[in-house]
Amino acid sequence: MKWFDYAAPSSLDDALGLMAAHPGALLLAGGTDLLVQMRAGRKQTDFVVDVKRIAELNALRYDPAQGLTLGAAVPCYRIYRDTTVARAYPALAEVASLIGGTQIQGRASIGGNLCNAAPSADSVPLLIALGATCRIAAASGTREVAVEDFCTAPGRNVLQSGELLVSLHLPPPKPHSGARYLRFIPRNEMDIAVAGAGVEVVLENGAFRLARIALAAVAPTPLFVREAGEALTGKAVTEVNIAAAAEIARAAAKPITDMRGTEDYRRHLCAVLTRRALETAVQRAREEK
Ligand SMILES: Cc1cc2nc3c(=O)[nH]c(=O)nc-3n(C[C@H](O)[C@H](O)[C@H](O)COP(=O)(O)OP(=O)(O)OC[C@H]3O[C@@H](n4cnc5c(N)ncnc54)[C@H](O)[C@@H]3O)c2cc1C
């Protein structure tokens, strides 16, 4: 591994100042993607800025009226160990406990999972389904971007030079809503998704008031299939309607064939995972108090 300088600022202003002074600097949260990529020579830098000591990036705040503020560097274990957060967003707690294993979850953040912009990132379809937004900071100010617009290509995102992700914001859980992320991997754990589906539904009088569906690992970026969710709006909660939405998700996928699975297999998985995720989300919405 090439030598690099390292700084761990404790304020956002200091981090932004360091990034301005070192335009090629790379940011480190848990390092579970970054350090692997640097060791493999896929990323190189002379300067690493560790963002874990910055208060705003470590915020984990839930307010029933405002929703959840999830600092970009909060490690996964803090999400599923926080009973208030896990009760309000059970699907988010599940996804946090799905990423890697216990050791990885002690370091890895949802912010890093998003910024790494892998098409297979497990948390991103769920964040999209839950309507999450990103708070991005630069020396010139802050801006908000919807998670569905954040990833632009494999390993690329909307962040410009000098910008960093401060936090994610999730709206408060809506009444009679449920969410779920499901992925398929050939092993029980510690593997990259062959395909994944994240959904949220809101029910009203036995019908879908709203549904959002997003897919992992079947396109160059995590894929928001807006039309699959919209196809459910106003429709009765039936097997037929759920299967039709799953079919739209299948058709929207643009997978490749690689060592993990063929294009056809991945499309098939999109339909199966979307249907199953919708079924569980509906069940959760019905049980929700
Ligand atoms: C053994 C193992 C198992 C894994 N299993 C899974 C899995 O099951 N599912 C899955 O999705 N992933 C998995 N991963 C990948 C990785 O753990 C996740 O993507 C993790 O969430 C990354 O978070 P991090 O905090 O470690 O990010 P880092 O490695 O610190 O950063 C990731 C990228 O984001 C950038 N970055 C970090 N923070 C910011 C910020 N605040 N603003 C702007 N850019 C930033 C970094 O520069 C880097 O490019 C696994 C990795 C390993 C090593």
Short mmCIF file of N, CA and C in Angstrom, two decimals, residues 14 44 56 59 137 151-152 154 173 178 206 216 234 239 261 281:
data_model
loop_
_atom_site.label_atom_id
_atom_site.label_comp_id
_atom_site.label_asym_id
_atom_site.label_seq_id
_atom_site.Cartn_x
_atom_site.Cartn_y
_atom_site.Cartn_z
N ASP A 14 -13.23 21.90 9.82
CA ASP A 14 -11.84 21.46 9.65
C ASP A 14 -11.74 20.42 8.53
N GLN A 44 -6.10 5.42 -5.05
CA GLN A 44 -4.82 5.92 -4.55
C GLN A 44 -5.01 7.35 -4.08
N GLU A 56 -21.50 15.85 13.66
CA GLU A 56 -22.66 15.79 12.73
C GLU A 56 -22.72 14.46 12.00
N ALA A 59 -24.30 11.66 14.30
CA ALA A 59 -25.64 11.87 14.86
C ALA A 59 -26.55 10.68 14.55
N ALA A 137 -22.40 18.66 2.35
CA ALA A 137 -21.78 19.94 2.73
C ALA A 137 -20.52 20.20 1.92
N CYS A 151 -26.41 8.13 -6.75
CA CYS A 151 -25.42 7.30 -7.48
C CYS A 151 -25.57 7.55 -8.97
N THR A 152 -24.45 7.72 -9.66
CA THR A 152 -24.53 8.08 -11.07
C THR A 152 -23.95 7.00 -12.00
N PRO A 154 -21.34 2.96 -11.64
CA PRO A 154 -20.67 2.11 -10.65
C PRO A 154 -19.50 2.86 -10.01
N PRO A 173 -41.96 7.38 9.95
CA PRO A 173 -42.76 6.28 9.41
C PRO A 173 -44.22 6.71 9.29
N GLY A 178 -45.23 -0.21 5.97
CA GLY A 178 -44.28 -1.30 6.25
C GLY A 178 -43.22 -1.30 5.18
N GLY A 206 -57.60 -1.21 2.96
CA GLY A 206 -57.37 -2.45 2.19
C GLY A 206 -56.72 -2.24 0.83
N ALA A 216 -31.40 -3.73 -6.28
CA ALA A 216 -29.93 -3.73 -6.18
C ALA A 216 -29.34 -4.73 -7.17
N GLY A 234 -53.62 3.01 -5.17
CA GLY A 234 -55.08 2.95 -5.29
C GLY A 234 -55.61 1.54 -5.54
N GLU A 239 -52.91 -10.64 -4.43
CA GLU A 239 -51.75 -11.35 -5.00
C GLU A 239 -51.51 -10.92 -6.44
N GLY A 261 -24.30 -14.58 -11.65
CA GLY A 261 -25.61 -14.97 -12.18
C GLY A 261 -25.80 -14.44 -13.59
N ALA A 281 -43.87 -6.42 3.59
CA ALA A 281 -44.15 -5.01 3.91
C ALA A 281 -45.64 -4.83 4.19
#
